[in-house]
Coordinates of C-alpha atoms in Angstrom, one line a residue:
X1 CA -55.3 -29.4 116.7
X2 CA -51.7 -30.1 115.5
X3 CA -50.8 -28.4 112.2
X4 CA -50.2 -30.9 109.4
X5 CA -46.6 -31.5 108.2
X6 CA -46.7 -30.7 104.5
X7 CA -44.6 -30.9 101.4
X8 CA -46.2 -28.6 98.8
X9 CA -45.2 -29.5 95.2
X10 CA -46.1 -26.5 92.9
X11 CA -46.4 -27.6 89.2
X12 CA -44.5 -25.3 86.8
X13 CA -47.7 -25.0 84.6
X14 CA -49.6 -23.6 87.6
X15 CA -46.8 -21.0 88.2
X16 CA -47.0 -20.0 84.6
X17 CA -50.8 -19.8 84.1
X18 CA -52.1 -18.5 87.4
X19 CA -49.3 -17.2 89.7
X20 CA -51.8 -15.3 91.9
X21 CA -53.6 -18.5 92.8
X22 CA -50.3 -20.2 93.5
X23 CA -49.3 -17.3 95.8
X24 CA -52.6 -17.5 97.7
X25 CA -52.2 -21.2 98.2
X26 CA -48.6 -20.8 99.3
X27 CA -49.6 -18.1 101.8
X28 CA -52.5 -20.0 103.3
X29 CA -50.7 -23.3 103.6
X30 CA -47.5 -21.8 105.1
X31 CA -49.6 -19.7 107.6
X32 CA -51.6 -22.7 108.7
X33 CA -48.7 -25.1 108.8
X34 CA -45.5 -23.1 109.6
X35 CA -43.2 -26.0 109.0
X36 CA -44.4 -26.4 105.4
X37 CA -41.7 -27.1 102.7
X38 CA -42.3 -25.9 99.2
X39 CA -40.9 -27.7 96.1
X40 CA -40.6 -25.9 92.8
X41 CA -39.8 -28.6 90.3
X42 CA -38.8 -27.9 86.7
X43 CA -38.4 -31.5 85.6
X44 CA -40.2 -34.7 86.4
X45 CA -37.2 -36.2 88.2
X46 CA -37.3 -33.4 90.7
X47 CA -40.9 -34.2 91.6
X48 CA -39.9 -37.9 92.0
X49 CA -37.0 -36.9 94.2
X50 CA -39.0 -34.6 96.4
X51 CA -41.7 -37.2 96.9
X52 CA -39.1 -39.9 97.7
X53 CA -37.4 -37.7 100.3
X54 CA -40.6 -36.3 101.9
X55 CA -40.2 -38.3 105.1
X56 CA -43.3 -38.0 107.2
X57 CA -44.6 -35.0 105.2
X58 CA -48.0 -35.2 103.5
X59 CA -47.6 -34.2 99.8
X60 CA -49.8 -31.4 98.5
X61 CA -50.1 -30.9 94.7
X62 CA -50.7 -27.4 93.5
X63 CA -51.6 -27.6 89.8
X64 CA -54.0 -29.2 87.4
X65 CA -55.2 -32.8 86.9
X66 CA -52.1 -33.8 85.1
X67 CA -50.0 -32.7 88.1
X68 CA -52.2 -34.8 90.4
X69 CA -52.0 -37.8 88.1
X70 CA -48.2 -37.5 88.0
X71 CA -47.9 -37.6 91.7
X72 CA -50.2 -40.6 92.1
X73 CA -48.3 -42.4 89.3
X74 CA -44.9 -41.8 91.0
X75 CA -46.1 -42.9 94.4
X76 CA -47.7 -46.0 92.9
X77 CA -44.5 -46.8 91.0
X78 CA -42.5 -46.6 94.2
X79 CA -45.1 -48.7 96.1
X80 CA -45.6 -45.7 98.4
X81 CA -49.1 -44.7 97.5
X82 CA -50.8 -46.3 100.6
X83 CA -48.3 -44.7 103.0
X84 CA -49.6 -41.2 102.8
X85 CA -52.7 -39.1 102.0
X86 CA -52.5 -36.8 99.1
X87 CA -54.0 -33.3 99.0
X88 CA -54.5 -30.9 96.2
X89 CA -55.0 -27.2 95.4
X90 CA -56.4 -27.1 91.9
X91 CA -54.9 -24.3 89.7
X92 CA -56.0 -24.0 86.1
X93 CA -59.0 -23.4 83.9
X94 CA -62.2 -25.5 84.6
X95 CA -61.4 -28.0 81.8
X96 CA -57.9 -28.6 83.3
X97 CA -59.2 -29.3 86.8
X98 CA -62.3 -31.3 86.0
X99 CA -61.0 -34.5 87.5
X100 CA -60.1 -32.7 90.8
X101 CA -63.6 -31.2 91.0
X102 CA -65.2 -34.6 90.3
X103 CA -63.2 -36.1 93.2
X104 CA -64.6 -33.5 95.5
X105 CA -61.7 -31.1 95.8
X106 CA -62.7 -27.4 96.1
X107 CA -61.8 -25.5 92.9
X108 CA -60.7 -22.2 94.5
X109 CA -57.3 -21.6 96.0
X110 CA -58.5 -20.5 99.4
X111 CA -61.2 -23.2 99.9
X112 CA -58.8 -25.9 98.7
X113 CA -56.0 -24.7 100.9
X114 CA -58.3 -24.7 103.9
X115 CA -59.4 -28.2 103.1
X116 CA -55.8 -29.3 103.0
X117 CA -55.3 -27.9 106.5
X118 CA -58.6 -28.9 108.1
X119 CA -60.0 -31.7 105.9
X120 CA -60.3 -35.4 106.4
X121 CA -58.7 -38.3 104.5
X122 CA -61.0 -40.3 102.2
X123 CA -59.9 -43.7 100.8
X124 CA -60.6 -44.1 97.1
X125 CA -60.3 -46.8 94.5
X126 CA -58.3 -46.6 91.3
X127 CA -57.3 -48.6 88.3
X128 CA -53.8 -49.6 87.4
X129 CA -52.6 -51.0 84.1
X130 CA -49.9 -53.5 83.1
X131 CA -47.6 -50.6 82.2
X132 CA -47.7 -48.7 85.5
X133 CA -50.4 -46.2 84.5
X134 CA -53.2 -45.2 86.8
X135 CA -56.8 -44.1 86.4
X136 CA -58.5 -42.0 89.0
X137 CA -61.7 -41.0 87.2
X138 CA -62.6 -42.4 83.7
X139 CA -60.9 -44.2 80.9
X140 CA -62.2 -44.4 77.4
X141 CA -61.3 -46.4 74.3
X142 CA -60.9 -45.0 71.8
X143 CA -60.2 -41.5 73.2
X144 CA -62.8 -38.9 72.5
X145 CA -61.5 -35.4 72.0
X146 CA -60.9 -33.6 75.2
X147 CA -59.4 -30.5 76.8
X148 CA -55.9 -32.0 76.8
X149 CA -55.8 -33.0 73.2
X150 CA -53.3 -30.2 72.4
X151 CA -51.0 -30.8 75.4
X152 CA -50.6 -34.5 75.5
X153 CA -48.7 -36.8 77.8
X154 CA -48.1 -40.4 78.3
X155 CA -50.1 -42.2 81.1
X156 CA -47.4 -44.9 80.9
X157 CA -44.9 -42.8 82.7
X158 CA -43.2 -41.1 79.7
X159 CA -42.1 -37.5 79.6
X160 CA -45.2 -35.2 79.7
X161 CA -46.2 -33.9 76.3
X162 CA -45.1 -30.7 74.8
X163 CA -42.8 -29.3 77.5
X164 CA -44.7 -30.0 80.6
X165 CA -41.4 -29.6 82.3
X166 CA -39.9 -27.8 79.3
X167 CA -37.0 -25.4 78.9
X168 CA -39.1 -22.3 78.7
X169 CA -38.4 -21.8 75.0
X170 CA -41.5 -23.7 74.0
X171 CA -43.4 -20.6 75.1
X172 CA -47.1 -20.0 75.1
X173 CA -49.4 -22.8 76.1
X174 CA -53.1 -22.4 76.4
X175 CA -54.9 -23.2 79.7
X176 CA -55.0 -26.9 80.3
X177 CA -51.4 -27.4 79.0
X178 CA -48.5 -27.4 81.4
X179 CA -45.6 -26.2 79.3
X180 CA -42.6 -24.0 79.0
X181 CA -42.1 -23.1 82.6
X182 CA -38.3 -23.1 82.5
X183 CA -38.2 -19.3 82.6
X184 CA -41.3 -18.8 84.8
X185 CA -39.6 -18.8 88.1
X186 CA -36.0 -18.7 87.1
X187 CA -34.7 -17.8 90.6
X188 CA -36.7 -20.3 92.5
X189 CA -35.0 -23.0 94.6
X190 CA -35.8 -26.6 93.6
X191 CA -36.5 -27.6 97.2
X192 CA -36.6 -25.7 100.4
X193 CA -38.7 -24.0 103.1
X194 CA -41.7 -21.8 102.6
X195 CA -39.4 -18.9 101.6
X196 CA -38.2 -20.8 98.6
X197 CA -41.1 -19.6 96.6
X198 CA -39.9 -16.0 96.9
X199 CA -36.8 -16.9 95.0
X200 CA -38.8 -16.9 91.8
X201 CA -38.0 -13.3 90.9
X202 CA -38.1 -14.1 87.2
X203 CA -41.9 -14.7 87.4
X204 CA -44.3 -15.5 84.6
X205 CA -44.8 -11.9 83.3
X206 CA -48.1 -11.3 81.7
X207 CA -49.5 -14.8 82.5
X208 CA -53.2 -14.4 82.7
X209 CA -55.5 -16.7 84.6
X210 CA -58.7 -16.6 82.5
X211 CA -60.3 -19.7 81.2
X212 CA -60.6 -18.2 77.7
X213 CA -57.7 -19.7 75.8
X214 CA -57.6 -17.0 73.2
X215 CA -57.5 -14.2 75.7
X216 CA -54.9 -16.0 77.7
X217 CA -52.7 -16.6 74.7
X218 CA -52.9 -12.9 73.7
X219 CA -51.6 -11.9 77.2
X220 CA -48.4 -13.9 76.8
X221 CA -45.1 -12.7 75.3
X222 CA -44.3 -14.1 71.9
X223 CA -41.4 -16.5 72.3
X224 CA -40.5 -17.3 68.7
X225 CA -42.3 -18.5 65.6
X226 CA -41.9 -22.1 66.6
X227 CA -43.8 -21.4 69.9
X228 CA -46.5 -19.6 67.9
X229 CA -46.8 -22.5 65.4
X230 CA -47.2 -25.0 68.2
X231 CA -49.9 -22.9 69.9
X232 CA -51.9 -22.5 66.7
X233 CA -51.6 -26.2 66.0
X234 CA -53.2 -27.3 69.2
X235 CA -56.9 -27.0 68.1
X236 CA -56.2 -29.3 65.1
X237 CA -57.1 -32.6 66.9
X238 CA -60.4 -31.1 68.0
X239 CA -61.1 -30.0 64.4
X240 CA -60.2 -33.5 63.2
X241 CA -62.8 -34.9 65.5
X242 CA -65.5 -32.6 64.0
X243 CA -64.6 -33.5 60.5
X244 CA -65.3 -37.2 61.3
X245 CA -63.7 -40.6 61.9
X246 CA -60.4 -41.2 60.2
X247 CA -59.3 -37.6 60.2
X248 CA -55.6 -37.4 61.0
X249 CA -53.9 -34.9 63.4
X250 CA -51.8 -32.1 62.1
X251 CA -49.3 -32.5 64.9
X252 CA -46.7 -35.2 64.3
X253 CA -45.9 -35.5 68.0
X254 CA -42.7 -35.8 69.9
X255 CA -40.8 -37.9 72.4
X256 CA -43.2 -39.1 75.1
X257 CA -46.2 -38.2 73.0
X258 CA -49.2 -40.3 73.9
X259 CA -51.6 -38.4 71.8
X260 CA -54.6 -39.6 69.9
X261 CA -53.2 -40.3 66.5
X262 CA -56.2 -40.2 64.3
X263 CA -59.3 -42.4 64.3
X264 CA -62.0 -41.8 67.0
X265 CA -64.6 -43.9 65.2
X266 CA -65.8 -47.5 65.9
X267 CA -63.0 -50.0 66.3
X268 CA -62.8 -53.8 66.3
X269 CA -61.9 -54.6 69.9
X270 CA -62.0 -57.6 72.2
X271 CA -63.1 -56.8 75.7
X272 CA -62.9 -59.2 78.6
X273 CA -64.1 -58.6 82.2
X274 CA -62.8 -61.2 84.6
X275 CA -62.7 -63.7 81.7
X276 CA -66.2 -62.9 80.5
X277 CA -66.3 -61.8 76.9
X278 CA -68.2 -58.5 76.5
X279 CA -67.2 -57.7 72.9
X280 CA -65.2 -59.5 70.2
X281 CA -63.4 -58.5 67.0
X282 CA -66.3 -59.6 64.7
X283 CA -68.3 -56.5 65.4
X284 CA -67.0 -52.9 65.7
X285 CA -67.2 -51.2 69.1
X286 CA -68.0 -47.4 69.3
X287 CA -66.6 -47.0 72.8
X288 CA -65.4 -48.8 75.9
X289 CA -65.3 -46.9 79.2
X290 CA -63.9 -48.0 82.6
X291 CA -64.1 -46.3 85.9
X292 CA -63.1 -47.2 89.5
X293 CA -66.1 -48.3 91.6
X294 CA -66.5 -47.9 95.3
X295 CA -66.0 -51.6 96.3
X296 CA -62.8 -52.6 94.5
X297 CA -64.5 -53.4 91.2
X298 CA -64.2 -51.6 87.9
X299 CA -67.3 -50.3 86.2
X300 CA -67.2 -51.4 82.5
X301 CA -69.5 -50.1 79.8
X302 CA -69.3 -51.3 76.1
X303 CA -71.2 -49.3 73.5
X304 CA -71.5 -50.8 70.0
X305 CA -73.6 -48.0 68.5
X306 CA -75.3 -45.0 70.1
X307 CA -78.7 -46.6 69.5
X308 CA -77.8 -49.9 71.1
X309 CA -78.3 -50.7 74.8
X310 CA -74.8 -50.7 76.3
X311 CA -73.3 -53.8 77.8
X312 CA -72.4 -53.2 81.5
X313 CA -70.3 -55.2 83.9
X314 CA -68.3 -55.0 87.1
X315 CA -65.0 -56.8 87.3
X316 CA -61.6 -56.9 89.1
X317 CA -59.7 -57.0 85.8
X318 CA -60.5 -55.8 82.3
X319 CA -58.5 -56.6 79.2
X320 CA -58.9 -54.7 75.9
X321 CA -57.1 -56.0 72.8
X322 CA -57.3 -55.5 69.0
X323 CA -55.5 -53.6 66.3
X324 CA -53.4 -50.7 67.5
X325 CA -55.7 -48.5 69.7
X326 CA -55.4 -45.5 71.9
X327 CA -57.1 -44.6 75.1
X328 CA -57.7 -41.6 77.3
X329 CA -57.0 -42.2 81.0
X330 CA -58.3 -39.1 82.8
X331 CA -56.4 -36.2 81.4
X332 CA -53.8 -38.2 79.4
X333 CA -53.9 -40.1 76.2
X334 CA -51.9 -43.4 75.8
X335 CA -51.1 -45.9 73.1
X336 CA -51.1 -47.1 70.5
X337 CA -51.1 -50.6 72.0
X338 CA -52.5 -53.9 71.0
X339 CA -53.5 -55.2 74.4
X340 CA -53.8 -53.6 77.8
X341 CA -55.2 -54.9 81.1
X342 CA -56.5 -52.7 83.9
X343 CA -56.9 -54.0 87.5
X344 CA -59.1 -52.4 90.2
X345 CA -57.7 -51.7 93.6
X346 CA -59.9 -51.0 96.5
X347 CA -58.9 -48.0 98.7
X348 CA -55.5 -47.9 97.1
X349 CA -55.0 -44.2 97.7
X350 CA -56.3 -41.4 100.1
X351 CA -57.3 -37.9 99.2
X352 CA -57.8 -35.1 101.7
X353 CA -61.2 -33.5 101.2
X354 CA -63.2 -30.9 103.1
X355 CA -64.6 -32.2 106.4
X356 CA -68.3 -33.0 106.4
X357 CA -70.3 -30.3 108.3
X358 CA -71.3 -31.4 111.8
X359 CA -75.0 -32.5 112.0

């Protein structure tokens, strides 16, 4: 069997939070595919440049769900998503790699790396919106609190929230965030051969890999009061959700911020699925959820109240409109917007997954 021709893109957050898993993935992939090239990006444009120049190489994302979404979004933007199969080695706490696990990717570095080398390609549906965003798993309007509420980013292609490709000065980020990696691998080359990884002599000292955010944070060096304040502010959105609808976030956000700015309660929304009206502005809607199906149709569920029977539909296009609303697309929160349309695409991307055992 011919060894695959790989381009391994290692997310800076993965290098910071769990360098040991990153090292294992690098070693297994480079040993199984000697011609592997490794990319150590520090900024989003470096990821875009590496993917655009990959040639015949199959991209492998080493990182969390946000890193996978970033790669899919970039390839979709360049109309290059159907030209290659993506592979992934999830690195991060369980909450940060939940999407990868749901898609069938092994969640340990060794098993995932072996699946990259010996797995098979699986065509999958996805949703795309009218701003260039993509949805691989689930979309919800309004966004319920989730594991990424403190490390937000824009699904519309803006700069990832809170230093996903930051300058390192932003400092400690709890598991699930992808921040402050500028000093993590200071000596690493931006793009090169498998040996490029070894250039990162300035490694992420003290970076723990545990899923417990508090334990992880205590293991990190303190990089200034601003960093500490940002870290402590991250639970505020979750606390706001526990207080009740209408509670406002304590974080004022920043450039590229797509966070959930407040109300998670019922909203007056108009929902149309292939022109059929599922909800209108005259009655509040508790939640609208969308997900790619398996036949080129989106699965739509509209819930007015928890006690009501949900309205379900399957459609090629779904449009949600109303007063400014936010939405969670997989691991990212977007908005506010007044109207957004999502379109289902059948078999629009391919993901390498473990080969099925022989009967």
